[in-house]
C-alpha positions as a Markdown table, in Angstrom:
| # | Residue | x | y | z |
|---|---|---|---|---|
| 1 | Unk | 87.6 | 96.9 | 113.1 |
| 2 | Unk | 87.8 | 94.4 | 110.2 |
| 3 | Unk | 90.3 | 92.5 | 108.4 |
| 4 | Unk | 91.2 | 91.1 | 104.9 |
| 5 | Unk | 89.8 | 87.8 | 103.7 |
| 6 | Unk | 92.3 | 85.3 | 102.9 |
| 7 | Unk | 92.6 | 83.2 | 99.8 |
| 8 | Unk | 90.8 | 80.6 | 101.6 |
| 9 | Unk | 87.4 | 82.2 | 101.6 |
| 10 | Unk | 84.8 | 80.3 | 98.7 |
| 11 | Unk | 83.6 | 84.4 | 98.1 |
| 12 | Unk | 85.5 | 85.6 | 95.6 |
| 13 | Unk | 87.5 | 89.5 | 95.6 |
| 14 | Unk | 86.5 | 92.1 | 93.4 |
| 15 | Unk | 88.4 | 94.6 | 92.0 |
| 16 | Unk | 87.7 | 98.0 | 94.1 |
| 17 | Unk | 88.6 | 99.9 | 90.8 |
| 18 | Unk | 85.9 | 98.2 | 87.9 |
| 19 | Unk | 84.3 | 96.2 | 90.3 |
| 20 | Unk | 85.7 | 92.5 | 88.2 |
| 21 | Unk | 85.5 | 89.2 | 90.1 |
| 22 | Unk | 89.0 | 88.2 | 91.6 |
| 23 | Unk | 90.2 | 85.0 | 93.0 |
| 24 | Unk | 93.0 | 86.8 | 95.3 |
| 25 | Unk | 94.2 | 90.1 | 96.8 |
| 26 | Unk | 98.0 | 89.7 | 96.8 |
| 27 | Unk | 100.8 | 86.8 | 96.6 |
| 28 | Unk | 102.5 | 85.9 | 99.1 |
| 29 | Unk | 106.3 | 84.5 | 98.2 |
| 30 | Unk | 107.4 | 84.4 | 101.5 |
| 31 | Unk | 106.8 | 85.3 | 105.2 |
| 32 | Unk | 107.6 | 88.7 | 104.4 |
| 33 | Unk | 107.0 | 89.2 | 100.6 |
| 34 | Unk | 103.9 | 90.2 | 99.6 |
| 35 | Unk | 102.7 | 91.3 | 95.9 |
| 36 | Unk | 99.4 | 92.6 | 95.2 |
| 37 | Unk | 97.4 | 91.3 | 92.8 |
| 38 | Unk | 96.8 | 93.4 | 89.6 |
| 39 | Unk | 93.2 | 93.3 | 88.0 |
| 40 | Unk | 93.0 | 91.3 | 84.4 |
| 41 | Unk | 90.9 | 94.2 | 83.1 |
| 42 | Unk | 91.9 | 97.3 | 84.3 |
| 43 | Unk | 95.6 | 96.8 | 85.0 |
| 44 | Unk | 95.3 | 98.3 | 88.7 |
| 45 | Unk | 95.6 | 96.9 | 91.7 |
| 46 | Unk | 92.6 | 94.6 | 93.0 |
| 47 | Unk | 92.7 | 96.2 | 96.5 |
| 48 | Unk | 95.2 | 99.1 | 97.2 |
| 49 | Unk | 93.0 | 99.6 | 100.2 |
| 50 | Unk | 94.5 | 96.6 | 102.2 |
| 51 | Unk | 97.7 | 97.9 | 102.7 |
| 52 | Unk | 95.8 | 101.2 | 103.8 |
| 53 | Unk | 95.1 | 102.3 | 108.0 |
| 54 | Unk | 91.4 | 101.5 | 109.1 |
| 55 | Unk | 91.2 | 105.5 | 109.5 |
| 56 | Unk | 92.4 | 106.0 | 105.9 |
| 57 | Unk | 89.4 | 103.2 | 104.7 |
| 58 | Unk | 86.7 | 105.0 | 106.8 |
| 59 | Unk | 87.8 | 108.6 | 105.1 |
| 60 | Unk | 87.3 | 107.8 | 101.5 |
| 61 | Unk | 84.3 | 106.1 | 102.6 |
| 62 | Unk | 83.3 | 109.1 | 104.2 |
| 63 | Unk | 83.9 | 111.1 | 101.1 |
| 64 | Unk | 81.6 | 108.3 | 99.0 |
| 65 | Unk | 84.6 | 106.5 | 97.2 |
| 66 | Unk | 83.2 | 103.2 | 95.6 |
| 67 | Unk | 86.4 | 101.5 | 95.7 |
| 68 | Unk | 86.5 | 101.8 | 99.9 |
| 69 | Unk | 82.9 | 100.5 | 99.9 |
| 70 | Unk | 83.7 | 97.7 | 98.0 |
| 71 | Unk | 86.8 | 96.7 | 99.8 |
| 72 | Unk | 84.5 | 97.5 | 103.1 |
| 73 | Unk | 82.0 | 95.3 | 101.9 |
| 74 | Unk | 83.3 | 92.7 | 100.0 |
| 75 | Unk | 86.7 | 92.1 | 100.0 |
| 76 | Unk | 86.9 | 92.2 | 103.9 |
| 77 | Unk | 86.1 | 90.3 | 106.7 |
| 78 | Unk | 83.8 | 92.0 | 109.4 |
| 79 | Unk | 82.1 | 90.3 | 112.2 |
| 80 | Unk | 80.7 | 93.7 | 114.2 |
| 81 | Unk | 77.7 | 94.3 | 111.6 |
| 82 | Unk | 75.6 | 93.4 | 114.2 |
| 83 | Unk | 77.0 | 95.2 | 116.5 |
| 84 | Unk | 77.5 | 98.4 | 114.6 |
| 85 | Unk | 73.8 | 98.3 | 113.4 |
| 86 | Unk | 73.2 | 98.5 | 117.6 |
| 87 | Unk | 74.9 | 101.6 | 117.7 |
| 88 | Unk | 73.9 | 103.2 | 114.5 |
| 89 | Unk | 69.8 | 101.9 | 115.4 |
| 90 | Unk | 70.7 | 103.8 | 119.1 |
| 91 | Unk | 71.4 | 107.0 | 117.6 |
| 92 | Unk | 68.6 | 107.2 | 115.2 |
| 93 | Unk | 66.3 | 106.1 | 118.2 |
| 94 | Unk | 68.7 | 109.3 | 120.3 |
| 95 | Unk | 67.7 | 111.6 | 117.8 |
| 96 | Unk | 64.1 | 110.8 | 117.4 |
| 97 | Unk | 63.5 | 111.1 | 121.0 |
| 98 | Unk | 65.1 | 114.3 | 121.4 |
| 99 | Unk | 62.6 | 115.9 | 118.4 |
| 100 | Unk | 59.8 | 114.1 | 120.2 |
| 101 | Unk | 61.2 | 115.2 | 123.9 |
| 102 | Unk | 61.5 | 119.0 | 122.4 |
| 103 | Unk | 57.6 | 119.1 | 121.0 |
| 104 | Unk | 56.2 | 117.5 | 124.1 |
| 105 | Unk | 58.1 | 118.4 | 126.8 |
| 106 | Unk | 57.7 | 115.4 | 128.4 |
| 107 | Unk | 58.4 | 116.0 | 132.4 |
| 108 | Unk | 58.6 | 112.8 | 134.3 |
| 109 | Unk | 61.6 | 110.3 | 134.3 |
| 110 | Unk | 59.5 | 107.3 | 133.2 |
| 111 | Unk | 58.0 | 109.0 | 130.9 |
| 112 | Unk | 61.0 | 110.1 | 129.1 |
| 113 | Unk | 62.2 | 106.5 | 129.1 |
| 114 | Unk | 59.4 | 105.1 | 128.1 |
| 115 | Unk | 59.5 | 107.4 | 124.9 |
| 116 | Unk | 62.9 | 106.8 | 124.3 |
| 117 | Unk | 62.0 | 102.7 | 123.9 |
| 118 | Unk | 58.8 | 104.0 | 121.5 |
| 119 | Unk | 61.8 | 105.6 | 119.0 |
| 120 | Unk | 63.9 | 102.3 | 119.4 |
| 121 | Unk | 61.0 | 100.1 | 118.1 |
| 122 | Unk | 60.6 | 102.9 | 115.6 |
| 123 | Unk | 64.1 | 102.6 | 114.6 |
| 124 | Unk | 64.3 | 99.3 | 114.5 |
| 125 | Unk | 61.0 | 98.7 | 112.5 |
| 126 | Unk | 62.5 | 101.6 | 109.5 |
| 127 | Unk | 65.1 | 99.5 | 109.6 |
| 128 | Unk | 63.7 | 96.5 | 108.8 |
| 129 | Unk | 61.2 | 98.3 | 106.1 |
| 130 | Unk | 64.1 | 99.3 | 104.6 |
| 131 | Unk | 66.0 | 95.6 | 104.3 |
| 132 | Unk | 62.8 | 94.5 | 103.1 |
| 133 | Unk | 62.2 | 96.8 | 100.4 |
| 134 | Unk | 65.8 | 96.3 | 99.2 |
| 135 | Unk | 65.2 | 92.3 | 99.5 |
| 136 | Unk | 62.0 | 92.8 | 96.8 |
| 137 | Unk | 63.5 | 95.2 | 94.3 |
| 138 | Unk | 66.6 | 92.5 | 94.2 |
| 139 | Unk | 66.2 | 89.1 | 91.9 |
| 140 | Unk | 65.1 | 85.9 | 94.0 |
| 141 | Unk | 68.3 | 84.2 | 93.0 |
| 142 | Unk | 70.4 | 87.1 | 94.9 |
| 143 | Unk | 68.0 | 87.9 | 97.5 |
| 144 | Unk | 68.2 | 83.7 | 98.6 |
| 145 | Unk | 72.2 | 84.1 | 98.1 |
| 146 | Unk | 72.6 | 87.3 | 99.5 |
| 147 | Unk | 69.9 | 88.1 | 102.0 |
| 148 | Unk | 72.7 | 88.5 | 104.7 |
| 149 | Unk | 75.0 | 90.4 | 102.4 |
| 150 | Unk | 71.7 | 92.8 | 101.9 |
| 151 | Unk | 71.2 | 92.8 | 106.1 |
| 152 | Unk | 74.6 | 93.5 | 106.6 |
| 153 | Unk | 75.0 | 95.8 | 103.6 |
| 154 | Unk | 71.7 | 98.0 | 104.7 |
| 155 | Unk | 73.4 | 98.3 | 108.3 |
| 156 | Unk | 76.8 | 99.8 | 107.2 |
| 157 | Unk | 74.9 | 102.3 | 105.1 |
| 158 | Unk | 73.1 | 103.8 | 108.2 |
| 159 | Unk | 76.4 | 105.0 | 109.5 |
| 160 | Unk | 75.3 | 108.7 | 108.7 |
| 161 | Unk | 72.9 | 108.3 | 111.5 |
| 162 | Unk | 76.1 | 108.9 | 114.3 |
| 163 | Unk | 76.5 | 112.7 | 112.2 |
| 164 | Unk | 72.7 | 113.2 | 113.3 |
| 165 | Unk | 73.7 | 112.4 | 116.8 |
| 166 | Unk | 76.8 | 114.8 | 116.1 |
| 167 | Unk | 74.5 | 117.5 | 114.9 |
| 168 | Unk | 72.8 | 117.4 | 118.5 |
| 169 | Unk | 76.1 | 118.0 | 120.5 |
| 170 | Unk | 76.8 | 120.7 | 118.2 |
| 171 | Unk | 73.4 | 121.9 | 118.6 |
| 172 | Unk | 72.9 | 121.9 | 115.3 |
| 173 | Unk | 69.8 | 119.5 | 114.4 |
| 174 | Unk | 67.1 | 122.0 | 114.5 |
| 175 | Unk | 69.1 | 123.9 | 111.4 |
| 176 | Unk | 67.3 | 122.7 | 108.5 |
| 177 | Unk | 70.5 | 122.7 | 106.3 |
| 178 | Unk | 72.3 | 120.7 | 108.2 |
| 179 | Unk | 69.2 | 118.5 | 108.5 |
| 180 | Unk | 68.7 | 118.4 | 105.0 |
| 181 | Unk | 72.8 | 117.7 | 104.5 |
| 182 | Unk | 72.9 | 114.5 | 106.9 |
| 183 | Unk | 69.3 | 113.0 | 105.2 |
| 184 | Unk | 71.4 | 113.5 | 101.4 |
| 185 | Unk | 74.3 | 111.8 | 103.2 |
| 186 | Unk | 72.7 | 109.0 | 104.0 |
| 187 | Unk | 70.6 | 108.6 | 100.6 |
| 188 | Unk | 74.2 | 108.5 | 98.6 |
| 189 | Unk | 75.6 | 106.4 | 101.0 |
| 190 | Unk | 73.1 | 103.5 | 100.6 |
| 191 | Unk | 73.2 | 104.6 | 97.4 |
| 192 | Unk | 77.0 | 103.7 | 97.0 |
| 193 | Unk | 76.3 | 100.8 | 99.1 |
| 194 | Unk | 73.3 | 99.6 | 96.7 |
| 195 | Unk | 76.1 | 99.8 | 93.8 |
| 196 | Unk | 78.4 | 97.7 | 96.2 |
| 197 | Unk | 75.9 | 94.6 | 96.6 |
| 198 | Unk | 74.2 | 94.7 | 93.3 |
| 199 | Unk | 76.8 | 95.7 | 90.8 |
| 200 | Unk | 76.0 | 93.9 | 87.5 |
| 201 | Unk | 72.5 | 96.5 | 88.1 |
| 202 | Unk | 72.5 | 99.7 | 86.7 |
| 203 | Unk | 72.6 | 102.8 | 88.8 |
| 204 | Unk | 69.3 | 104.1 | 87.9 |
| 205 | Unk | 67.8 | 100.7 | 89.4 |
| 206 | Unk | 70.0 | 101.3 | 92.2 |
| 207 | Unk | 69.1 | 104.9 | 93.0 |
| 208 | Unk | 65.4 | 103.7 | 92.4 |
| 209 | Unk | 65.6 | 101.1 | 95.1 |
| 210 | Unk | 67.6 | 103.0 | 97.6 |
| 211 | Unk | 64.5 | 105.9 | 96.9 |
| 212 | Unk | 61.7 | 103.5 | 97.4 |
| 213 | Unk | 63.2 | 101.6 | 100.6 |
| 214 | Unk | 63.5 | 105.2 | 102.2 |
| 215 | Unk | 60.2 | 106.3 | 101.5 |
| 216 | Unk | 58.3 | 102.9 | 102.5 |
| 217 | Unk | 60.5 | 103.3 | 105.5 |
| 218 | Unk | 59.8 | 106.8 | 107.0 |
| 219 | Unk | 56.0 | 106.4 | 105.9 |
| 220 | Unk | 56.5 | 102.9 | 108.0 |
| 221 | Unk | 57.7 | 104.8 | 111.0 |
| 222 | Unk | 55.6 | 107.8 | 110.4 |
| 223 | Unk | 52.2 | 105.5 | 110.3 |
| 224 | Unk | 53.2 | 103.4 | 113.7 |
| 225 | Unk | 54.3 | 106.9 | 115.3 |
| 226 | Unk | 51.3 | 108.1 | 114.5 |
| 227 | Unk | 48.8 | 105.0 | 114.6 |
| 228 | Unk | 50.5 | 103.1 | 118.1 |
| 229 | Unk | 52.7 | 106.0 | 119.9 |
């Protein structure tokens, strides 16, 4: 799924325990020997997540461990953002389309399709609300530098959306709990991923961002459902 950066990269590591700039992950003194690098600050190790299984990684990030979002997001090197934020815009678009499909019963194939392509654009456009929102609450030195860390950043956090499309196998998305359980999950986990990207902030600005892009979002979906659909 992704892979460690090597010492070559200009970006520099941080440390997935205190979050302090690093210029390496380990030391390599031979083909075979390999020491990991121990943070100047707080005496751990940089990145105990890179000797770790891809499984392992996406389990503590799961259960909202800043150290696996760090290593996820900046000390590794992942080309499938793109590709991921596809799948994770599909099932938001999946799920909107089956709440829409279930109010109005909607009997005719093209009809059905062409809904389904209403919730994509309505997916797409939260999402880009939501990167926008983000982008203005961050400094203009960091939104010019990292504008693509922020894009890539605001994609990995959505990947609560594939529990949603979970919660419809299971039959579960018209239980209001469970609803209410995936919506906290994904505000902590752009939460954690707002902490990631923008560390030097404090967390009540982070919170406060993460707050305010999901609001202007969903009342940016809810106004072109509404207004267009």
């Amino acid at each position: 799924m992704y892979e460690s950066k090597n010492d070559e990269d200009e970006q520099c590591y941080v440390c997935v325990n205190c979050a302090t700039p690093s210029t390496s992950l380990y030391q390599q003194y031979g083909e075979d020997v390999i020491r990991l690098t121990q943070c100047k600050k707080c005496g751990n190790l940089v990145d105990k997540y890179i000797e770790y299984d891809n499984v392992l990684v996406i389990i503590d990030i799961i259960l909202q461990y800043i150290g696996a979002y760090r290593h996820l997001l900046v000390n590794t090197k992942c080309e499938q953002y793109y590709r991921i934020g596809v799948i994770f815009v599909m099932c938001d678009a999946y799920y909107k389309w089956i709440e829409r499909r279930s109010k109005c019963g909607f009997e005719k194939i093209y009809d059905l399709e062409w809904k389904f392509y209403e919730c994509l654009v309505q997916s797409i456009v939260e999402l880009f609300l939501y990167i926008a929102v983000v982008a203005v609450f961050a400094s203009q030195t960091e939104r010019i530098c990292r504008f693509r860390r922020i894009i890539e950043a605001s994609v990995a956090g959505s990947y609560g959306n594939v529990f949603i499309v979970l919660s419809i196998v299971w039959q579960l998305h018209t239980t209001f709990s469970y609803r209410a359980l995936t919506e906290f999950f994904n505000l902590i986990s752009h939460i954690q991923v707002q902490r990631t990207i923008f560390s030097s902030y404090p967390v009540a600005r982070n919170i406060a961002t993460v707050v305010a892009a999901s609001v202007f979002s969903r009342l940016g979906g809810f106004l072109l459902n509404h207004l267009l659909f």
